[in-house]
Coordinates of C-alpha atoms in Angstrom, one line a residue:
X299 CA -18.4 3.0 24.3
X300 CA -22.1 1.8 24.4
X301 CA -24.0 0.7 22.2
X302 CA -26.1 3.5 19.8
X303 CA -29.8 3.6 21.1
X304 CA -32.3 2.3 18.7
X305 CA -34.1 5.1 18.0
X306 CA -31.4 7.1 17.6
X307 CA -31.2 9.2 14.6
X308 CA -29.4 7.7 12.1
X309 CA -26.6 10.3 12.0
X310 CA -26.1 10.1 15.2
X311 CA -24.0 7.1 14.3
X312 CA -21.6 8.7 12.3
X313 CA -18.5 10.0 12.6
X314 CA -18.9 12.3 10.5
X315 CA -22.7 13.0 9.3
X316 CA -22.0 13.3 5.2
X317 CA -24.7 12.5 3.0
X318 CA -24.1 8.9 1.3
X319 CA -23.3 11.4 -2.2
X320 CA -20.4 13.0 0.1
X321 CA -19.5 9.9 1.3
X322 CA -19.1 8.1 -2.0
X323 CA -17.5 11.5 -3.2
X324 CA -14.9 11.2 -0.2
X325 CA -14.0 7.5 -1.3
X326 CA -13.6 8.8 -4.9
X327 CA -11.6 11.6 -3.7
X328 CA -9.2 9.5 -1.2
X329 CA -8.8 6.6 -3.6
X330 CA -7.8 8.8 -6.6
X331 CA -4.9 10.2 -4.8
X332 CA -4.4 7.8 -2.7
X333 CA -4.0 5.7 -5.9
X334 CA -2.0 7.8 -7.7
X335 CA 1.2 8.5 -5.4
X336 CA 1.2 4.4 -4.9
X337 CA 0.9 4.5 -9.2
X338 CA 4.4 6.2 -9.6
X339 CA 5.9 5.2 -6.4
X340 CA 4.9 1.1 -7.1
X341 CA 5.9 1.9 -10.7
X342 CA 9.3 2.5 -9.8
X343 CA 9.9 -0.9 -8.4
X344 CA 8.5 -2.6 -12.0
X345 CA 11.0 -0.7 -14.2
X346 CA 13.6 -1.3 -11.4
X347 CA 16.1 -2.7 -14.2
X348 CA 15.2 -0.2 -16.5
X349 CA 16.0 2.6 -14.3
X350 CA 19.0 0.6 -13.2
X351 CA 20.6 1.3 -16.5
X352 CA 19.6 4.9 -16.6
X353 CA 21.0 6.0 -13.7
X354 CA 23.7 3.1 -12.8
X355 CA 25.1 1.6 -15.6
X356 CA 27.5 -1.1 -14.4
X357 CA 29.0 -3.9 -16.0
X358 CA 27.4 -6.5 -13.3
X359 CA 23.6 -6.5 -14.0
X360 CA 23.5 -7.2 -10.0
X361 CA 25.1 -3.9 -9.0
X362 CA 22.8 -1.6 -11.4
X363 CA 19.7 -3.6 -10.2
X364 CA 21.5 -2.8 -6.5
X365 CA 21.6 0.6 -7.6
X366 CA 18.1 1.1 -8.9
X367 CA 16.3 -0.9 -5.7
X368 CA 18.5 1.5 -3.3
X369 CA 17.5 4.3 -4.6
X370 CA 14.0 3.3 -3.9
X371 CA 14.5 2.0 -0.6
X372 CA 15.2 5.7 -0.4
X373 CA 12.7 6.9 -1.0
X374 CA 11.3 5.2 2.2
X375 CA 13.3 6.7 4.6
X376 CA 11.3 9.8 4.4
X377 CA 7.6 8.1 5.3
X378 CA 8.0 8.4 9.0
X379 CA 9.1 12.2 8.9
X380 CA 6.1 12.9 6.6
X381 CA 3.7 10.9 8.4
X382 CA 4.8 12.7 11.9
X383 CA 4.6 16.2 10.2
X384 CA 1.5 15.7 7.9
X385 CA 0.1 13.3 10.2
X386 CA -0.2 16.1 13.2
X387 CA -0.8 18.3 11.0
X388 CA -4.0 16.4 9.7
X389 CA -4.6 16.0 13.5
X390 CA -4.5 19.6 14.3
X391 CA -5.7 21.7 11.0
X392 CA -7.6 19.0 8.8
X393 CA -7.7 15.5 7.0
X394 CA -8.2 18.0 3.8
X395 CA -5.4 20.6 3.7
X396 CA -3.0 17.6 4.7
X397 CA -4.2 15.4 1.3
X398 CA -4.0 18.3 -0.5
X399 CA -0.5 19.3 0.4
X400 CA 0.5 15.6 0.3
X401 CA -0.7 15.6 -3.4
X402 CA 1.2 18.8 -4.5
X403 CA 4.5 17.5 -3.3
X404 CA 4.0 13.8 -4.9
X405 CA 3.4 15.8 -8.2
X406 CA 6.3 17.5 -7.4
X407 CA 8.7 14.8 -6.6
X408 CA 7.8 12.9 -9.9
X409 CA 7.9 15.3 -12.6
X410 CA 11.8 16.1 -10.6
X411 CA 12.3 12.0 -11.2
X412 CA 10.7 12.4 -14.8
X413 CA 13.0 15.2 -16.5
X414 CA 16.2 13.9 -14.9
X415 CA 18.7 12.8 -17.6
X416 CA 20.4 9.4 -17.2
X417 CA 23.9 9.2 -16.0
X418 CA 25.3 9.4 -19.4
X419 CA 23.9 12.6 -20.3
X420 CA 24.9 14.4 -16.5
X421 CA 27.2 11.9 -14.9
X422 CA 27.0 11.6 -11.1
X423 CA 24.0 14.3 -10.3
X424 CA 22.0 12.3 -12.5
X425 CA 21.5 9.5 -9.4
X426 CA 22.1 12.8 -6.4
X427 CA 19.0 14.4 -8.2
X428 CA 16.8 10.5 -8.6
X429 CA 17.4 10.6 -4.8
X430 CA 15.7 13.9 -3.9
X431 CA 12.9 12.9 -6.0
X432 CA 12.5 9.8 -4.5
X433 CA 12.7 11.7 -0.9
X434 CA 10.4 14.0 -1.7
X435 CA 7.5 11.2 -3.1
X436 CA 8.4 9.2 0.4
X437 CA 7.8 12.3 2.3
X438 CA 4.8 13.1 0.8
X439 CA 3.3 9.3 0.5
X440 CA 4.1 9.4 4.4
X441 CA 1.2 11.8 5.0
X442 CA -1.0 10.8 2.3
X443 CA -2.1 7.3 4.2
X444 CA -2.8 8.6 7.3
X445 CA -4.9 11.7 6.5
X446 CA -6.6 10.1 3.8
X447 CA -7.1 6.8 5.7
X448 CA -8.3 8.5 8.3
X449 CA -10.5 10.7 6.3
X450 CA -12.1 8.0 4.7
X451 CA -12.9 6.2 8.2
X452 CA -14.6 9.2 9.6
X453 CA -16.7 10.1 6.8
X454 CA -18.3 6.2 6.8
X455 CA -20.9 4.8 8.5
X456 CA -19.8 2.7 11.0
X457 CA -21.2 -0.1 10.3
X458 CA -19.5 0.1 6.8
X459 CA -16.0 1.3 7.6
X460 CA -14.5 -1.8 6.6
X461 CA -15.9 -1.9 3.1
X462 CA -14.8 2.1 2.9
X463 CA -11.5 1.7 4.4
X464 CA -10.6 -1.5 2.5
X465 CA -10.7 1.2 -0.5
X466 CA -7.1 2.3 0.4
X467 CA -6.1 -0.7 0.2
X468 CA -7.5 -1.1 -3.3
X469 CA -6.5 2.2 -4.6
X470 CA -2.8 0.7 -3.8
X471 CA -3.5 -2.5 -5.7
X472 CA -5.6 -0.4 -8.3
X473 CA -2.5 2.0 -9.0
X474 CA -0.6 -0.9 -9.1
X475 CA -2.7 -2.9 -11.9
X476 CA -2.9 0.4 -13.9
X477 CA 1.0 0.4 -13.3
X478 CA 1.4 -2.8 -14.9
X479 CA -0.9 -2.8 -17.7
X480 CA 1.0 -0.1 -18.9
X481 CA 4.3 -1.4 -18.5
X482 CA 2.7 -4.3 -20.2
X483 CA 1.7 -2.6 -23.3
X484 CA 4.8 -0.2 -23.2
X485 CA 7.2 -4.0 -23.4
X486 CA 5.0 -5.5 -26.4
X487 CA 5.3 -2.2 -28.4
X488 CA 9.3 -0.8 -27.6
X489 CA 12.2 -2.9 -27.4
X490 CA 14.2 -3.1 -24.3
X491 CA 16.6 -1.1 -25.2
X492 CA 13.9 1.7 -25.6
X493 CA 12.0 0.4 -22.0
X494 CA 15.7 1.5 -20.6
X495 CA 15.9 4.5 -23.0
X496 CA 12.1 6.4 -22.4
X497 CA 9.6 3.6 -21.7
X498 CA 9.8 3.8 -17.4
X499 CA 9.7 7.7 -18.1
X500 CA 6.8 7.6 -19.9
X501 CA 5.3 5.2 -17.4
X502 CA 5.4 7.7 -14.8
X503 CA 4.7 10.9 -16.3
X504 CA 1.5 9.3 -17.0
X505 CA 0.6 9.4 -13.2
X506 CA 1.1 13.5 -13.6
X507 CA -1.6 14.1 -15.7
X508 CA -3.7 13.1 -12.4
X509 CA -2.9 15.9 -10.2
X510 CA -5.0 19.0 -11.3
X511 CA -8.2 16.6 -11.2
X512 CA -7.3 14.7 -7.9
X513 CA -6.5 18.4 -6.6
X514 CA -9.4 19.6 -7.8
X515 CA -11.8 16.9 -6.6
X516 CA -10.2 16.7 -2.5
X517 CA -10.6 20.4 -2.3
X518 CA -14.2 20.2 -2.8
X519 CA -14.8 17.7 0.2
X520 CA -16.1 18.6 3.9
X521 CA -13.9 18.7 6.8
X522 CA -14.4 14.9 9.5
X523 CA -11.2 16.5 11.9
X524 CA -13.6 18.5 14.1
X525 CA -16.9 16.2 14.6
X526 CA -17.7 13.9 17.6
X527 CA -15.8 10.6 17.9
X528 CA -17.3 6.9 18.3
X529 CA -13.7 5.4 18.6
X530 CA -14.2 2.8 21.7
X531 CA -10.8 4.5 23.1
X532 CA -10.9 7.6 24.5
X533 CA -8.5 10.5 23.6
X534 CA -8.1 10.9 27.6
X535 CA -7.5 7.4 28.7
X536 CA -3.9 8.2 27.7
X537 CA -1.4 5.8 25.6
X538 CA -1.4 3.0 27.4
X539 CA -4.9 2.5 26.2
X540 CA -4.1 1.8 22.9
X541 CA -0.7 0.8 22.9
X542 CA -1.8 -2.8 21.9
X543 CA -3.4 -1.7 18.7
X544 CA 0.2 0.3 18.2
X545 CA 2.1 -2.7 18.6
X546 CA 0.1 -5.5 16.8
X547 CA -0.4 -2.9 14.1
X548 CA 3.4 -2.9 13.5
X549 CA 3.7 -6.1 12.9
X550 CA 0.7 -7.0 10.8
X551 CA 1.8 -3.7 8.6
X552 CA 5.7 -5.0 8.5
X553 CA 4.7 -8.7 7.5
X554 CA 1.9 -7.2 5.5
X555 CA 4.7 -5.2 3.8
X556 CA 7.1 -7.5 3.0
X557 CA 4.7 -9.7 1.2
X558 CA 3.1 -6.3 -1.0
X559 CA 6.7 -6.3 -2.2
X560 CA 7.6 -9.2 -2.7
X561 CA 4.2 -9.5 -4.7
X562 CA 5.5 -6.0 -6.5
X563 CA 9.0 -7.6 -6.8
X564 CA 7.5 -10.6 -9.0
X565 CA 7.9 -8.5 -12.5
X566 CA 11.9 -8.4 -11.7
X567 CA 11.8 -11.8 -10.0
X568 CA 10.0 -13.1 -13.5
X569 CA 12.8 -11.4 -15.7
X570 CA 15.9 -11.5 -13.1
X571 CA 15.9 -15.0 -11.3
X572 CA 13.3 -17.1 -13.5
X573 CA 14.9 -15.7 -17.0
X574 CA 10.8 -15.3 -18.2
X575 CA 10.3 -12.6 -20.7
X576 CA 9.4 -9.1 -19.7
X577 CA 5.8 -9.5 -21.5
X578 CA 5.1 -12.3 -19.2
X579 CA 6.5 -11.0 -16.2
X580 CA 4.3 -7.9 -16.3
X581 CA 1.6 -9.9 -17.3
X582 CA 1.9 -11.9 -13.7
X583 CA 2.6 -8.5 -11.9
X584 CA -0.6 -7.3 -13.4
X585 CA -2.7 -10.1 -12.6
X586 CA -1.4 -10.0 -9.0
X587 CA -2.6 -6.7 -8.6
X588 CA -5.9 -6.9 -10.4
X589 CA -7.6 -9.7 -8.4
X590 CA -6.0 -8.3 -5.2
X591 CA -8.4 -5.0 -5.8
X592 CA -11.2 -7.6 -6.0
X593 CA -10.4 -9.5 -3.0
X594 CA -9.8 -6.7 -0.4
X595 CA -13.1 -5.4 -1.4
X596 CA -14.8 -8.6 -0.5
X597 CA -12.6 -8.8 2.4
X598 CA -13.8 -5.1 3.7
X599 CA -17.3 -5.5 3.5
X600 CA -17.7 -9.1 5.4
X601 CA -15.5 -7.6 8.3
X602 CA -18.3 -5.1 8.8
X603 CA -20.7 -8.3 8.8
X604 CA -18.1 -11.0 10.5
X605 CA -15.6 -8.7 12.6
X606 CA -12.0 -8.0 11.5
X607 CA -10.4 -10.5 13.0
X608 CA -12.9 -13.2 11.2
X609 CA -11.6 -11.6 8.1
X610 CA -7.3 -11.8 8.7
X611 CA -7.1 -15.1 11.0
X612 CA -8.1 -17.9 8.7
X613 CA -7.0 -16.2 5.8
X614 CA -3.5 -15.6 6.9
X615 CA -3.0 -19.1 8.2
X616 CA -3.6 -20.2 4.3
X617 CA -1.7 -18.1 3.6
X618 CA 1.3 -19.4 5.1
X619 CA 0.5 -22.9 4.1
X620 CA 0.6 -22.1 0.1
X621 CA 3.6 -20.0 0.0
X622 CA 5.7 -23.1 -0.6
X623 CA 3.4 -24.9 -2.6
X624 CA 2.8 -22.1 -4.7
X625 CA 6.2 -20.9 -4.9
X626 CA 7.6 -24.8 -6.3
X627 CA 4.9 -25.0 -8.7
X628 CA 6.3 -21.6 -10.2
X629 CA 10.1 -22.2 -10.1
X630 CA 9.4 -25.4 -11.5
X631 CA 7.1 -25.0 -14.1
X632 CA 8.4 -21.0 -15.2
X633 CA 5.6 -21.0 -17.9
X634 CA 2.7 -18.1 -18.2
X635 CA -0.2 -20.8 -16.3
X636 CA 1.9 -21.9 -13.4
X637 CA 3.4 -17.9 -12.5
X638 CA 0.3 -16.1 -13.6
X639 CA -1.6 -18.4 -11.9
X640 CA 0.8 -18.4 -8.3
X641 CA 0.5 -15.1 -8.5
X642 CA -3.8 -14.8 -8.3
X643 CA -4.0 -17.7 -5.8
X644 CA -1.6 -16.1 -2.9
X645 CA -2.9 -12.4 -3.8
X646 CA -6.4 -13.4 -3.7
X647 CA -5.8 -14.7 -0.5
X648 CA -3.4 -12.0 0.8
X649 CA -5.9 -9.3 -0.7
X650 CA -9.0 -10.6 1.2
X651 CA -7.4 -10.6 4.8
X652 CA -5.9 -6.8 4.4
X653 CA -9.2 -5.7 3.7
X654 CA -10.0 -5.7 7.2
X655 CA -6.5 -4.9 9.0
X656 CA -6.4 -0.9 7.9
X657 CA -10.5 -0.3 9.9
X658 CA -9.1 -2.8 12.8
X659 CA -5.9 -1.0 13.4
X660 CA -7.4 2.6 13.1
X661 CA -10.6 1.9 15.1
X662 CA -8.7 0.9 18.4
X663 CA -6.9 4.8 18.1
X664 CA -8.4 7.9 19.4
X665 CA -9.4 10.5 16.8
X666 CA -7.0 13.8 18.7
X667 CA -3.7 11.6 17.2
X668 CA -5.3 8.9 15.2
X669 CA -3.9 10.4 11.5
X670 CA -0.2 10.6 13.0
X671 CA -0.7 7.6 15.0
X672 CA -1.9 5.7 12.1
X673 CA 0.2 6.7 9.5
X674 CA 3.6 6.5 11.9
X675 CA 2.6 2.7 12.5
X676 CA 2.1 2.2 8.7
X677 CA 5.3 4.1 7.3
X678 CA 7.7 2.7 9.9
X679 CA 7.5 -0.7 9.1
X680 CA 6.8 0.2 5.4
X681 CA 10.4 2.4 5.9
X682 CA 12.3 -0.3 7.4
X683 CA 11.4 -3.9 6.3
X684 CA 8.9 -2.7 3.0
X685 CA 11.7 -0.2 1.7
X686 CA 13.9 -2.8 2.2
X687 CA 12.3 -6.0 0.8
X688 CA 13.6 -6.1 -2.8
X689 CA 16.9 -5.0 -1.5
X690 CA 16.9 -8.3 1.0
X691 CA 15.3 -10.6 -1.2
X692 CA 17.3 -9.7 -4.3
X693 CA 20.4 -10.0 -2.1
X694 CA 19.1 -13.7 -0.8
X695 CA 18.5 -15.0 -4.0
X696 CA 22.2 -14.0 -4.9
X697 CA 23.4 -16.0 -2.2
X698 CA 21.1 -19.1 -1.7
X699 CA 21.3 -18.7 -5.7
X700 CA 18.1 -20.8 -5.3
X701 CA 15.0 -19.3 -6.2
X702 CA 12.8 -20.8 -3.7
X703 CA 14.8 -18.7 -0.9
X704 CA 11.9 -15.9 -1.4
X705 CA 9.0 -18.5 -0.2
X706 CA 10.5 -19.4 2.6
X707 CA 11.3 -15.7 3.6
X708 CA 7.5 -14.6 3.2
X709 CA 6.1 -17.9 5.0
X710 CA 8.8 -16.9 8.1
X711 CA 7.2 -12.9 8.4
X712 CA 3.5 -14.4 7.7
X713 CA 3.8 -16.5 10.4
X714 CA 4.8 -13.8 12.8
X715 CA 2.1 -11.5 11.2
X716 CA -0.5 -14.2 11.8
X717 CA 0.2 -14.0 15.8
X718 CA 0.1 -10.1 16.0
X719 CA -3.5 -10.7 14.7
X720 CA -4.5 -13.1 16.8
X721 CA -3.2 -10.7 19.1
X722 CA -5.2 -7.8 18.1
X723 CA -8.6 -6.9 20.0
X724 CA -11.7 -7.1 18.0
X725 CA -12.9 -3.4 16.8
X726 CA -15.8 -4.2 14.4
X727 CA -19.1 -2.1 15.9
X728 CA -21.1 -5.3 14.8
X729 CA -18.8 -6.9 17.3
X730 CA -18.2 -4.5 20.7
X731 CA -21.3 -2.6 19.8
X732 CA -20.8 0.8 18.6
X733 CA -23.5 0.7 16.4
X734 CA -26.2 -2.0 15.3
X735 CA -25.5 -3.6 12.3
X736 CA -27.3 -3.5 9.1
X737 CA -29.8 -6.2 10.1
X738 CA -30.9 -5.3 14.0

């Protein structure tokens, strides 16, 4: 792809030419739902005991927490349908009618989750029904990245797509701040009897009350699906042509993954392994989250100045040295400086680098299959080794019985993310040219 003339129009360099009000309406639109299916669906995983107890009472504490995280990872095994279906959809029809049917079904799937009694009110179709929910919100959450990834890329300039596309990323971490806070406040004001009772429920029905106005706000967008593309792979050139992007972008999204929940596991690692108070543990899980919106903000936008791989290389390698140092300090200490504060150092850094790998992984994809594409190399990793994390490290930590066993795990999969994006061509137009940056 060469490089835009300079007295080109400026539109010229778009993907899609939206006015900067459209395109600040599309990142509101995308992030709002985006944000909301991650709200409920991340929510799950911090009332994980909670929900153990409602739906799998057990006299082992283990086995109902076994229970609770397996009917999450569950919910996971439906990403890859929905981001095939969805995702060629989106590719064929429209990034639009793709969000919006996305949206409807996540609605859907919670309020099912929502009204189910516990098992002591219906017995066994109490868990059968907390299943098809969950299916139903993975399906759904399968398509949503992809088409409103993708929408978000092609309604940005190009020389901003990192700071637009680092906003799914923050509507994930977003959703799951808001998800915290208010499992925060709902374990200083109810007991924990009540949190297990009606506190998770009234967590999530909170994300409901979302849907008309997210609905409302995608259907008013403009159509990117049918405009010119300024990928630097062609659509022709076949597979093969981007078949690297397909396979480093697995692996950065797996060990990218494991570490979002392992980093969304830290409210039940707080309570279950560390024996910290719910109020505290929530309080780490929220500031987690919270400074990781920050972070892959700043990340986004100096990967349209730096390149991508500027952004994820030196980052990640830091990464992988303060896991254990971190991790110690935590185990050791088990106070509200030394896991609050573990928790903002490794999601600052973790944050920052991510900011860049959603516009790096997309950009290298031509636009005919770049929704299903992109969303099949997101959920199958999030399916198989995200869906499964809390199952795996919940499991370790049972075994090792040594709560440093989860550090050693996430510096393993950083260290093979770290090589995948090394691996990784540069895609940033300030780098290979697809437009002039800001300053030429």
């Amino acid at each position: 792809m060469s490089e835009v003339p300079a007295d080109a129009a400026p539109d010229a360099e778009f993907d899609h030419p939206l006015t900067p009000q459209e395109r600040r309406k599309a990142i509101i639109a995308a992030t709002l739902g985006n944000g909301l299916e991650f709200y409920d669906f991340i929510t799950f995983a911090f009332f994980a005991i909670q929900i153990g107890h409602a739906f799998f009472p057990s006299e082992s504490a283990f086995l109902s927490l076994m229970g609770s995280l397996a009917t999450f990872f569950v919910g996971f095994l439906t990403r890859p349908l929905g981001a095939y279906i969805l995702g060629g959809y989106a590719d064929r029809v429209g990034r639009k009618p793709a969000m919006m049917i996305s949206m409807s079904l996540m609605g859907a799937g919670i309020i099912l989750l929502v009204i189910t009694p516990g098992y002591a009110t219906i017995g066994y179709a109490a868990p059968v029904i907390a299943v098809i929910a969950r299916m139903i919100q993975g399906f759904a959450l399968g398509g949503e990245v992809g088409s409103a990834t993708i929408y978000m890329m092609e309604g940005a300039d190009p020389r901003r797509r990192g700071w637009s596309m680092s906003w799914q990323g923050a509507s994930q971490n977003i959703a799951a701040t808001i998800g915290s806070l208010v499992g925060l406040l709902l374990a200083a004001v109810l007991s924990e009897a009540e949190l297990s009772d009606y506190g998770w429920r009234i967590a999530l029905a909170l994300g409901v009350t979302i849907v008309p106005v997210a609905l409302w706000v995608r259907n008013s967008l403009p159509e990117t699906v049918h405009h010119a593309d300024t990928s630097p792979v062609a659509a022709d050139e076949g597979f093969r042509s981007y078949i690297r992007p397909i396979v480093c972008g697995l692996i950065i999204i797996g060990a990218g993954t494991i570490g979002t929940y392992i980093f969304q596991y830290m409210a039940t690692y707080g309570q279950n392994t560390l024996k910290l108070s719910p109020t505290l543990s929530l309080a780490g899980e929220f500031a987690n989250n919270g400074i990781s919106v920050i972070a892959v903000l700043i990340g986004g936008a100096v990967s349209d100045r730096k390149g991508r791989k500027h952004v994820m290389l030196l980052p990640q390698a830091l990464f992988c040295v303060l896991v254990v140092p971190c991790f110690l300090w935590l185990t050791s200490w088990r106070d509200a400086v030394s896991f609050i504060g573990a928790n903002l150092i490794l999601s600052y850094i973790s944050g920052y680098m991510y900011g860049a790998v959603y516009a790096a992984i997309s950009e290298s994809i031509p636009k005919a299959v770049r929704a299903r594409v992109f969303a099949l190399v997101y959920a199958v990793p999030v399916t198989f080794l995200g869906g499964s994390t809390q199952l795996v490290v919940t499991w370790i930590l049972e075994v090792t019985g040594n709560p440093m066993s989860i550090a050693w795990y996430l510096t393993g999969v950083s260290l093979i993310g770290l090589v995948a994006m090394w691996a990784l061509k540069e895609s940033a137009p300030v780098k290979v040219g697809i437009a002039r940056s800001a300053a030429a």
